[in-house]
Tab-separated table of C-alpha atoms in Angstrom:
chain	number	residue	atom	x	y	z
A	1	UNK	CA	9.246	-12.249	-14.136
A	2	UNK	CA	9.425	-13.843	-17.276
A	3	UNK	CA	6.823	-16.566	-18.446
A	4	UNK	CA	6.165	-19.696	-20.705
A	5	UNK	CA	10.099	-20.623	-19.998
A	6	UNK	CA	12.436	-23.013	-21.424
A	7	UNK	CA	15.767	-24.079	-19.625
A	8	UNK	CA	18.484	-26.677	-19.655
A	9	UNK	CA	16.888	-28.945	-16.855
A	10	UNK	CA	13.341	-28.803	-17.275
A	11	UNK	CA	12.841	-27.762	-20.931
A	12	UNK	CA	9.862	-25.757	-22.147
A	13	UNK	CA	7.552	-25.173	-19.473
A	14	UNK	CA	4.858	-22.991	-21.086
A	15	UNK	CA	2.571	-22.920	-18.169
A	16	UNK	CA	5.765	-21.791	-15.501
A	17	UNK	CA	6.443	-18.120	-14.011
A	18	UNK	CA	9.978	-17.330	-13.143
A	19	UNK	CA	11.196	-14.742	-11.248
A	20	UNK	CA	14.706	-12.901	-10.884
A	21	UNK	CA	16.104	-11.994	-7.631
A	22	UNK	CA	14.659	-9.074	-5.860
A	23	UNK	CA	15.857	-5.716	-7.436
A	24	UNK	CA	18.598	-7.583	-9.537
A	25	UNK	CA	17.345	-8.562	-12.675
A	26	UNK	CA	20.221	-10.061	-14.020
A	27	UNK	CA	20.415	-12.095	-11.216
A	28	UNK	CA	18.380	-16.009	-12.139
A	29	UNK	CA	19.939	-18.510	-9.415
A	30	UNK	CA	19.274	-22.217	-9.449
A	31	UNK	CA	15.473	-22.284	-7.893
A	32	UNK	CA	15.316	-24.088	-4.521
A	33	UNK	CA	18.960	-23.152	-3.959
A	34	UNK	CA	20.209	-21.404	-0.650
A	35	UNK	CA	21.203	-18.356	-2.776
A	36	UNK	CA	17.727	-18.570	-4.601
A	37	UNK	CA	15.948	-18.927	-1.327
A	38	UNK	CA	18.154	-15.313	0.026
A	39	UNK	CA	17.442	-13.709	-2.938
A	40	UNK	CA	13.601	-14.461	-3.172
A	41	UNK	CA	14.201	-16.427	-6.776
A	42	UNK	CA	12.143	-18.677	-7.945
A	43	UNK	CA	9.420	-19.875	-10.424
A	44	UNK	CA	5.643	-21.327	-10.111
A	45	UNK	CA	4.142	-24.097	-12.284
A	46	UNK	CA	0.826	-22.617	-13.113
A	47	UNK	CA	-1.140	-25.942	-13.252
A	48	UNK	CA	-3.720	-25.679	-10.787
A	49	UNK	CA	-6.143	-24.917	-12.905
A	50	UNK	CA	-6.706	-25.346	-17.307
A	51	UNK	CA	-6.091	-22.213	-18.350
A	52	UNK	CA	-3.585	-22.761	-20.827
A	53	UNK	CA	0.091	-21.404	-22.155
A	54	UNK	CA	1.416	-18.248	-20.242
A	55	UNK	CA	0.891	-15.817	-22.944
A	56	UNK	CA	2.029	-12.296	-21.609
A	57	UNK	CA	2.932	-10.495	-18.340
A	58	UNK	CA	2.118	-6.883	-17.493
A	59	UNK	CA	3.209	-5.625	-14.242
A	60	UNK	CA	3.011	-2.333	-12.125
A	61	UNK	CA	-0.381	-0.969	-12.872
A	62	UNK	CA	-3.106	-2.694	-11.049
A	63	UNK	CA	-3.793	-1.851	-7.732
A	64	UNK	CA	-4.152	-4.857	-5.708
A	65	UNK	CA	-1.777	-7.196	-7.828
A	66	UNK	CA	1.624	-7.047	-8.637
A	67	UNK	CA	1.700	-8.844	-11.533
A	68	UNK	CA	-1.183	-9.903	-14.540
A	69	UNK	CA	-0.443	-12.833	-16.427
A	70	UNK	CA	-2.341	-13.740	-19.496
A	71	UNK	CA	-2.929	-17.198	-20.273
A	72	UNK	CA	-4.604	-18.862	-23.486
A	73	UNK	CA	-7.605	-19.546	-21.386
A	74	UNK	CA	-7.470	-17.059	-18.368
A	75	UNK	CA	-5.729	-14.483	-16.067
A	76	UNK	CA	-3.837	-15.000	-13.169
A	77	UNK	CA	-2.926	-12.239	-10.879
A	78	UNK	CA	0.296	-12.487	-8.663
A	79	UNK	CA	1.188	-10.613	-5.431
A	80	UNK	CA	4.292	-10.023	-3.480
A	81	UNK	CA	3.958	-11.400	0.161
A	82	UNK	CA	7.678	-12.332	0.591
A	83	UNK	CA	8.763	-15.122	2.444
A	84	UNK	CA	8.371	-18.075	1.807
A	85	UNK	CA	6.228	-18.150	-0.869
A	86	UNK	CA	7.236	-14.974	-2.655
A	87	UNK	CA	3.951	-14.741	-4.802
A	88	UNK	CA	0.439	-15.337	-4.625
A	89	UNK	CA	-1.175	-16.796	-7.317
A	90	UNK	CA	-5.183	-16.361	-7.686
A	91	UNK	CA	-6.941	-16.580	-11.092
A	92	UNK	CA	-9.290	-13.857	-12.173
A	93	UNK	CA	-12.933	-15.128	-12.251
A	94	UNK	CA	-14.545	-14.396	-15.204
A	95	UNK	CA	-11.576	-12.677	-17.035
A	96	UNK	CA	-10.627	-14.319	-20.410
A	97	UNK	CA	-7.306	-15.311	-21.238
A	98	UNK	CA	-5.564	-13.994	-25.214
A	99	UNK	CA	-4.244	-16.467	-27.712
A	100	UNK	CA	-2.461	-12.910	-29.095
A	101	UNK	CA	0.298	-11.823	-26.418
A	102	UNK	CA	1.223	-8.723	-28.787
A	103	UNK	CA	-2.257	-7.723	-28.495
A	104	UNK	CA	-2.312	-6.905	-24.448
A	105	UNK	CA	-2.286	-2.653	-24.168
A	106	UNK	CA	-1.791	-1.109	-20.980
A	107	UNK	CA	-3.950	2.072	-21.265
A	108	UNK	CA	-6.467	3.937	-18.757
A	109	UNK	CA	-10.233	4.172	-18.469
A	110	UNK	CA	-12.022	7.079	-16.784
A	111	UNK	CA	-14.597	5.676	-13.972
A	112	UNK	CA	-18.271	6.997	-13.227
A	113	UNK	CA	-16.559	9.286	-11.088
A	114	UNK	CA	-14.219	10.849	-13.119
A	115	UNK	CA	-11.189	9.068	-11.969
A	116	UNK	CA	-9.115	7.402	-14.240
A	117	UNK	CA	-7.538	4.301	-13.848
A	118	UNK	CA	-5.108	1.752	-15.415
A	119	UNK	CA	-6.639	-0.660	-17.433
A	120	UNK	CA	-5.416	-3.675	-19.893
A	121	UNK	CA	-7.174	-4.048	-23.447
A	122	UNK	CA	-6.676	-6.876	-25.186
A	123	UNK	CA	-7.978	-9.414	-28.016
A	124	UNK	CA	-9.937	-12.312	-26.004
A	125	UNK	CA	-11.529	-15.483	-27.773
A	126	UNK	CA	-14.690	-13.529	-27.492
A	127	UNK	CA	-13.418	-10.384	-29.280
A	128	UNK	CA	-11.453	-7.156	-27.841
A	129	UNK	CA	-11.882	-7.427	-23.754
A	130	UNK	CA	-10.215	-4.864	-20.643
A	131	UNK	CA	-8.833	-6.437	-17.451
A	132	UNK	CA	-8.345	-3.744	-14.358
A	133	UNK	CA	-6.394	-6.169	-12.036
A	134	UNK	CA	-9.150	-7.836	-10.394
A	135	UNK	CA	-12.387	-8.317	-12.913
């Protein structure tokens, strides 16, 4: 999945996330085409809220979300659902975004019970923050 894209048809799309064919990161068929539908490739413009431009994507670390999409003003999570939507997107309520995409680091935190879980640490507008995939 890519974010903040530019293409020959639509030009710059800072609110867009676009994903390749399932299990083939080299295949990017024309969105909406029969081929794209068959291989589950598509895009989504995240303009339902005013979270701003996509600044960073992180995948494969959080239970309950397949991708975390950092924007300048907040965070979306994306969960793979399969056809027809492919991904379901939701706003992570109360999570601040980042204007510094290179500040996002995936590491681990220890819970009170001793379990270790993955967490994204990043620079937000209010200082350093952490996001665990849901809060």
